[in-house]
Coordinates of C-alpha atoms and ligand atoms in Angstrom, one line a residue:
M91 CA -185.3 17.6 59.5
R92 CA -188.4 16.2 61.3
L93 CA -189.0 19.8 63.1
N94 CA -188.3 21.6 59.6
R95 CA -190.9 19.4 57.9
A96 CA -193.3 20.1 60.6
L97 CA -192.4 23.5 60.6
F98 CA -192.9 23.7 56.9
N99 CA -196.5 22.0 57.1
W100 CA -197.4 24.3 60.0
L101 CA -196.6 27.6 58.2
M102 CA -198.7 26.1 55.3
G103 CA -201.0 25.1 57.3
I104 CA -201.4 28.4 59.1
S105 CA -201.1 30.8 55.7
L106 CA -204.0 28.7 54.3
V107 CA -206.0 28.4 57.2
C108 CA -205.5 32.4 57.7
L109 CA -206.3 33.4 54.3
L110 CA -209.1 31.0 53.9
S111 CA -210.6 31.7 57.2
S112 CA -210.5 35.4 56.0
C113 CA -207.7 36.8 58.1
V114 CA -208.2 39.6 55.9
G115 CA -209.0 43.3 55.9
D116 CA -212.4 43.5 57.1
D117 CA -212.3 41.1 59.7
K118 CA -213.1 42.1 63.1
A119 CA -213.7 39.1 64.7
Q120 CA -211.9 38.7 68.2
L121 CA -209.9 35.6 67.7
Y122 CA -207.5 34.1 70.9
R123 CA -205.0 31.8 69.0
T124 CA -202.2 30.1 70.5
T125 CA -199.5 27.1 68.9
R126 CA -198.0 24.3 70.1
L127 CA -195.6 21.5 68.8
M128 CA -197.2 18.1 69.4
M129 CA -198.5 15.5 67.7
G130 CA -195.4 15.3 65.7
T131 CA -196.6 18.4 64.1
F132 CA -197.9 22.2 64.7
V133 CA -201.2 22.5 66.6
E134 CA -203.0 25.9 66.1
I135 CA -206.1 26.6 68.4
T136 CA -208.2 29.4 67.4
V137 CA -211.0 30.0 69.6
A138 CA -213.9 33.1 68.6
G139 CA -213.8 35.4 71.7
N140 CA -211.3 36.4 74.5
G141 CA -210.8 36.7 78.2
P142 CA -210.3 34.2 80.5
K143 CA -212.7 31.5 79.7
V144 CA -211.6 31.5 76.3
K145 CA -208.3 31.0 77.1
E146 CA -208.7 28.3 79.7
A147 CA -210.9 26.5 77.2
A148 CA -207.7 26.6 74.8
Q149 CA -205.7 25.5 77.5
A150 CA -207.7 22.5 78.6
V151 CA -207.6 21.6 74.6
I152 CA -203.6 21.6 74.6
A153 CA -204.1 19.4 77.6
E154 CA -206.4 17.2 75.9
L155 CA -204.2 16.5 73.1
A156 CA -201.2 15.7 75.2
R157 CA -203.1 13.1 76.9
V158 CA -204.3 11.5 73.7
E159 CA -200.6 11.7 72.4
K160 CA -199.6 9.8 75.7
L161 CA -202.2 7.6 74.9
T162 CA -201.2 6.6 71.1
S163 CA -197.9 7.7 70.2
F164 CA -195.9 5.0 68.1
H165 CA -192.7 6.5 68.6
Q166 CA -192.7 8.2 72.4
S167 CA -193.5 6.0 75.6
S168 CA -197.3 5.4 75.4
A169 CA -200.2 3.3 76.0
L170 CA -200.0 2.0 72.7
G171 CA -196.0 1.2 73.0
A172 CA -196.9 -1.1 75.8
I173 CA -199.2 -3.2 73.7
N174 CA -196.0 -3.2 71.0
D175 CA -193.8 -4.0 73.7
K176 CA -195.3 -7.4 74.5
A177 CA -196.2 -8.6 71.1
G178 CA -195.8 -12.2 71.1
V179 CA -195.3 -12.5 74.6
A180 CA -198.9 -11.7 76.7
P181 CA -201.8 -9.9 76.4
V182 CA -202.1 -6.3 77.6
S183 CA -205.0 -4.3 79.0
P184 CA -205.2 -1.0 77.6
G185 CA -207.6 0.7 79.3
E186 CA -211.4 1.2 77.6
E187 CA -210.2 4.3 75.5
L188 CA -207.5 2.7 73.6
L189 CA -209.1 -0.2 73.5
K190 CA -212.1 1.3 71.5
L191 CA -209.9 3.4 69.1
V192 CA -207.9 0.2 68.3
N193 CA -211.4 -1.8 67.8
T194 CA -212.6 1.2 65.2
S195 CA -209.0 0.8 63.5
L196 CA -209.6 -2.9 63.1
D197 CA -213.5 -2.0 61.6
T198 CA -211.7 0.5 59.4
A199 CA -209.5 -2.2 58.3
R200 CA -212.2 -4.1 57.7
K201 CA -214.4 -2.0 55.6
T202 CA -211.5 -1.3 53.6
S203 CA -210.3 -4.7 53.0
G204 CA -206.9 -3.9 54.8
A205 CA -206.3 -0.8 53.1
F206 CA -206.0 0.7 55.9
D207 CA -204.2 -1.6 58.6
P208 CA -203.2 -0.2 61.9
T209 CA -200.5 -3.4 62.4
V210 CA -198.8 -1.5 59.5
G211 CA -196.1 -0.6 62.6
P212 CA -193.1 -2.7 61.3
L213 CA -193.2 -1.0 57.6
S214 CA -193.3 2.3 59.6
R215 CA -190.2 1.6 61.5
L216 CA -188.5 0.5 58.5
W217 CA -189.2 3.3 56.3
N218 CA -188.8 5.5 59.1
F219 CA -190.4 8.5 57.4
S220 CA -191.3 9.9 60.8
G221 CA -187.8 9.8 61.7
G222 CA -184.9 12.1 60.9
D223 CA -183.5 10.6 57.7
P224 CA -185.6 8.2 55.7
T225 CA -183.8 5.9 52.9
L226 CA -184.9 3.2 50.7
P227 CA -185.1 -0.3 52.6
D228 CA -183.8 -3.6 51.1
R229 CA -186.4 -5.5 49.1
Q230 CA -185.9 -8.4 51.4
D231 CA -186.3 -6.2 54.5
V232 CA -189.3 -4.7 53.2
Q233 CA -191.2 -8.4 52.7
R234 CA -190.3 -9.2 56.1
A235 CA -191.8 -6.3 57.3
T236 CA -194.6 -6.9 55.5
A237 CA -195.0 -10.5 56.7
K238 CA -195.5 -8.9 60.2
V239 CA -198.1 -6.9 58.8
G240 CA -201.9 -8.4 59.4
W241 CA -204.9 -6.6 61.2
K242 CA -206.7 -9.8 61.1
R243 CA -204.1 -11.4 63.7
V244 CA -204.7 -9.0 66.4
A245 CA -206.3 -10.6 69.2
L246 CA -208.9 -7.9 70.8
D247 CA -211.1 -9.4 74.0
A248 CA -213.6 -6.8 74.3
E249 CA -214.9 -8.9 77.6
T250 CA -211.6 -9.2 79.3
G251 CA -210.4 -5.5 77.6
T252 CA -207.1 -7.1 76.5
I253 CA -205.2 -6.7 73.0
F254 CA -202.6 -9.4 72.0
L255 CA -200.3 -9.6 69.1
P256 CA -199.7 -13.0 69.0
H257 CA -196.1 -12.7 66.8
E258 CA -192.9 -11.0 67.9
G259 CA -192.1 -8.0 65.9
M260 CA -196.0 -7.1 65.4
S261 CA -196.7 -3.8 66.3
L262 CA -199.8 -1.3 66.4
D263 CA -199.3 2.3 64.4
L264 CA -202.1 4.5 64.9
G265 CA -200.6 7.2 62.8
A266 CA -203.3 7.4 60.3
I267 CA -206.0 8.1 62.8
A268 CA -204.8 9.4 65.9
K269 CA -205.0 13.2 64.8
G270 CA -208.5 12.8 64.0
Y271 CA -209.2 11.1 67.5
A272 CA -207.6 14.1 69.0
L273 CA -209.6 16.4 67.0
D274 CA -213.0 14.7 68.5
R275 CA -211.6 14.8 71.8
A276 CA -211.0 18.4 71.5
K277 CA -214.4 19.3 70.2
E278 CA -215.7 17.6 73.2
V279 CA -213.6 19.7 75.6
L280 CA -214.5 22.9 73.6
T281 CA -217.8 22.1 74.0
K282 CA -217.8 21.2 77.9
Y283 CA -216.3 25.0 78.0
G284 CA -219.1 25.9 76.3
V285 CA -217.1 27.4 73.1
S286 CA -219.3 27.2 69.9
S287 CA -216.9 28.7 67.7
A288 CA -213.5 27.5 67.0
L289 CA -211.0 26.4 64.4
I290 CA -208.0 23.9 65.4
N291 CA -205.4 22.9 62.9
A292 CA -203.4 20.1 63.5
G293 CA -201.0 19.9 60.6
G294 CA -203.6 20.6 58.2
D295 CA -206.1 18.1 59.6
V296 CA -208.5 20.6 60.5
L297 CA -211.8 21.1 62.9
G298 CA -214.2 23.8 62.3
M299 CA -217.0 24.7 65.1
G300 CA -219.8 26.9 64.3
L301 CA -219.1 30.3 62.5
K302 CA -216.3 32.3 62.6
Q303 CA -218.7 35.1 63.2
P304 CA -222.2 35.4 62.0
G305 CA -222.7 35.0 58.6
K306 CA -218.9 33.7 57.8
P307 CA -218.1 30.6 58.1
W308 CA -214.4 29.2 58.6
R309 CA -212.5 28.6 55.3
V310 CA -210.1 25.9 54.6
G311 CA -208.0 25.3 51.6
I312 CA -207.0 22.1 49.8
Q313 CA -203.3 22.6 48.9
D314 CA -202.0 21.8 45.3
P315 CA -199.6 18.4 45.9
R316 CA -196.9 19.3 44.0
N317 CA -197.0 23.0 44.6
P318 CA -198.1 23.4 48.0
R319 CA -198.4 26.7 48.3
D320 CA -201.1 26.7 46.0
I321 CA -204.9 26.1 46.9
V322 CA -206.8 23.9 44.2
A323 CA -209.8 24.3 46.6
V324 CA -211.9 25.7 49.2
V325 CA -214.2 24.3 52.0
D326 CA -216.6 26.1 54.0
L327 CA -216.0 23.8 57.6
T328 CA -219.1 24.3 60.0
D329 CA -219.1 21.8 62.2
R330 CA -216.7 19.6 60.5
V331 CA -213.2 18.0 60.1
I332 CA -211.2 18.2 57.0
V333 CA -208.4 16.1 56.4
T334 CA -206.0 15.3 53.9
S335 CA -203.4 12.5 53.1
G336 CA -200.9 13.4 50.7
D337 CA -197.9 12.0 48.9
Y338 CA -195.8 15.6 49.8
E339 CA -196.3 15.5 53.5
R340 CA -193.5 13.1 54.3
F341 CA -191.2 11.6 51.6
F342 CA -188.2 11.3 49.5
T343 CA -187.0 11.1 46.0
K344 CA -184.6 8.1 44.6
D345 CA -184.2 7.9 40.9
G346 CA -186.7 10.2 40.2
K347 CA -189.2 8.2 42.0
R348 CA -191.5 10.0 44.9
Y349 CA -191.5 7.6 48.4
H350 CA -194.1 8.6 50.8
H351 CA -195.3 7.5 54.1
I352 CA -198.6 6.1 53.4
L353 CA -197.8 2.6 52.9
D354 CA -200.0 -0.3 51.0
P355 CA -199.9 -3.0 53.3
R356 CA -200.1 -5.7 50.7
T357 CA -197.0 -4.7 48.9
G358 CA -195.0 -2.9 51.9
Y359 CA -194.1 0.1 49.4
P360 CA -195.7 3.4 49.2
A361 CA -199.1 3.5 47.7
R362 CA -199.3 5.0 44.0
G363 CA -201.8 6.2 42.0
V364 CA -202.8 9.0 44.2
Q365 CA -201.2 12.5 44.9
S366 CA -203.7 13.3 47.8
V367 CA -206.9 12.6 49.0
T368 CA -209.1 15.1 51.1
I369 CA -212.0 13.8 53.3
V370 CA -214.6 15.8 54.9
A371 CA -216.7 14.0 57.4
P372 CA -218.8 15.2 60.6
D373 CA -216.2 14.0 62.7
G374 CA -212.4 13.4 62.8
V375 CA -211.7 9.5 63.4
T376 CA -213.8 8.9 60.3
A377 CA -212.2 11.4 58.3
D378 CA -208.4 10.5 59.0
A379 CA -209.1 6.9 58.6
L380 CA -210.9 7.2 55.4
A381 CA -208.2 9.6 53.8
T382 CA -205.5 7.1 54.7
A383 CA -207.9 4.3 53.1
V384 CA -208.8 5.7 50.5
F385 CA -205.5 7.3 49.6
V386 CA -204.4 3.4 49.2
L387 CA -207.4 2.2 47.8
G388 CA -207.0 4.9 44.9
P389 CA -210.3 6.8 43.3
G390 CA -211.9 3.8 41.8
Q391 CA -212.7 1.5 45.0
G392 CA -211.8 4.7 47.0
L393 CA -215.0 6.7 46.0
E394 CA -217.1 3.8 46.1
I395 CA -216.4 3.6 49.8
I396 CA -216.9 7.3 50.4
E397 CA -220.4 7.4 48.4
S398 CA -221.6 4.7 50.8
T399 CA -220.7 6.5 54.0
P400 CA -223.0 8.7 55.1
G401 CA -222.0 12.3 55.6
V402 CA -218.7 12.3 54.1
E403 CA -217.2 13.4 50.8
G404 CA -214.0 13.1 49.4
F405 CA -211.7 14.7 46.8
F406 CA -209.1 13.2 44.9
I407 CA -206.0 14.3 43.0
D408 CA -205.0 11.2 41.1
S409 CA -201.2 10.6 40.2
S410 CA -201.5 12.3 36.7
G411 CA -202.8 15.7 38.6
E412 CA -206.7 15.0 37.5
V413 CA -209.4 15.9 40.3
R414 CA -211.9 13.5 40.9
V415 CA -214.7 14.5 43.5
S416 CA -217.7 12.7 44.8
S417 CA -221.1 13.3 43.9
G418 CA -221.9 15.5 46.7
G419 CA -218.4 16.7 46.6
T420 CA -219.3 19.1 43.9
E421 CA -221.2 21.6 46.6
I422 CA -218.5 21.4 49.2
F423 CA -215.0 21.7 47.5
E424 CA -215.0 25.0 45.6
T425 CA -212.4 24.4 42.8
R426 CA -210.2 26.8 41.9
G427 CA -208.5 27.0 38.2
R428 CA -205.2 24.7 38.2
Ligands
AMP1539 P1 -202.2 9.8 57.2 O1 -201.3 10.9 56.9 O2 -203.0 10.2 58.0 O3 -202.5 9.1 56.1 O4 -201.4 8.6 57.7 C1 -200.1 8.4 57.8 C2 -199.7 7.5 58.8 O5 -200.2 6.3 59.0 C3 -198.0 7.1 58.5 O6 -196.7 8.2 58.6 C4 -197.9 5.7 59.0 O7 -197.7 5.8 60.4 C5 -199.4 5.4 59.1 N1 -199.8 4.3 57.8 C6 -199.1 4.2 56.8 N2 -199.6 3.6 55.6 C7 -201.2 3.2 56.6 C8 -201.9 2.5 56.4 N3 -202.4 1.8 55.2 N4 -203.0 2.0 57.1 C9 -202.9 2.6 58.5 N5 -202.0 3.3 58.7 C10 -201.1 4.0 57.9
MG1540 MG1 -205.2 9.3 58.3

């Protein structure tokens, strides 16, 4: 089930990215492509050029993504898991890199009034959208898990380099920011290898570096949340990251109601009011964290945050299917007829 969903997302991602990065008739660009199943999805790396150096760079990206996964995974054994294992027991020294990422997550929580909350772990585990078979939990269980969520309780001590979750059962889940971080790391690796033109698609979260070929940017599509094979808008992705949070990515329906994986930390239930949010930002961490946060906040408050964040634009599809775009976004998101 998990693999099927991942495979589906991947195929959708590939088809969209291919279509939109003009994998079509007149395309003479030399592209090296490789794909891996990692970070709970399929990752496709496309580097312009060919030859051993290009392949080496792509392999180095894969190694770096695997390293980030080992650091941040919620489900597999990881450095993050070591912090969670010690909840209510003792502080943990997770190393500078993870400390910094948790700190950024807490900053995002602060800026978004807790709509983005990295301590959502107990709810993630209860709803189990990343596992095989998510079902509607009992209301009491949702309340119990919600009581264990709260970013303000995380004790991060920058001086001693430790993180302490003060209550048993608390846990950090960086699922809403880790892929964005991985894309930022991938960019750094590619730059080190002298690569200036590449596209990395991590399950629909995409980094575009440089141009695909002279005069031709990488182009990426935004899926229609209710018909994911259709595209509602297209974006030129030159030296930017695009991330979408959608209610169609991981979900089930019960009694005609859709339950999906983006949770409102205040209620413990899936956030309502939005079908999808797409953020374009200069970096992956900003794009990923903000997409989740403004999904929870909805277009009203969400657009305010986007407007006040430099270099960031957003594209909302609300629960009635209406599109709302940030003021600078009209130039970036080329809408297609719906
Ligand atoms: P994304 O697809 O980037 O929006 O991230 C969704 C994932 O982040 C979920 O699968 C959970 O693991 C986690 N998550 C869900 N709701 C939240 C939230 N409100 N704040 C932070 N992380 C969340
Ligand atoms: Mg996110």
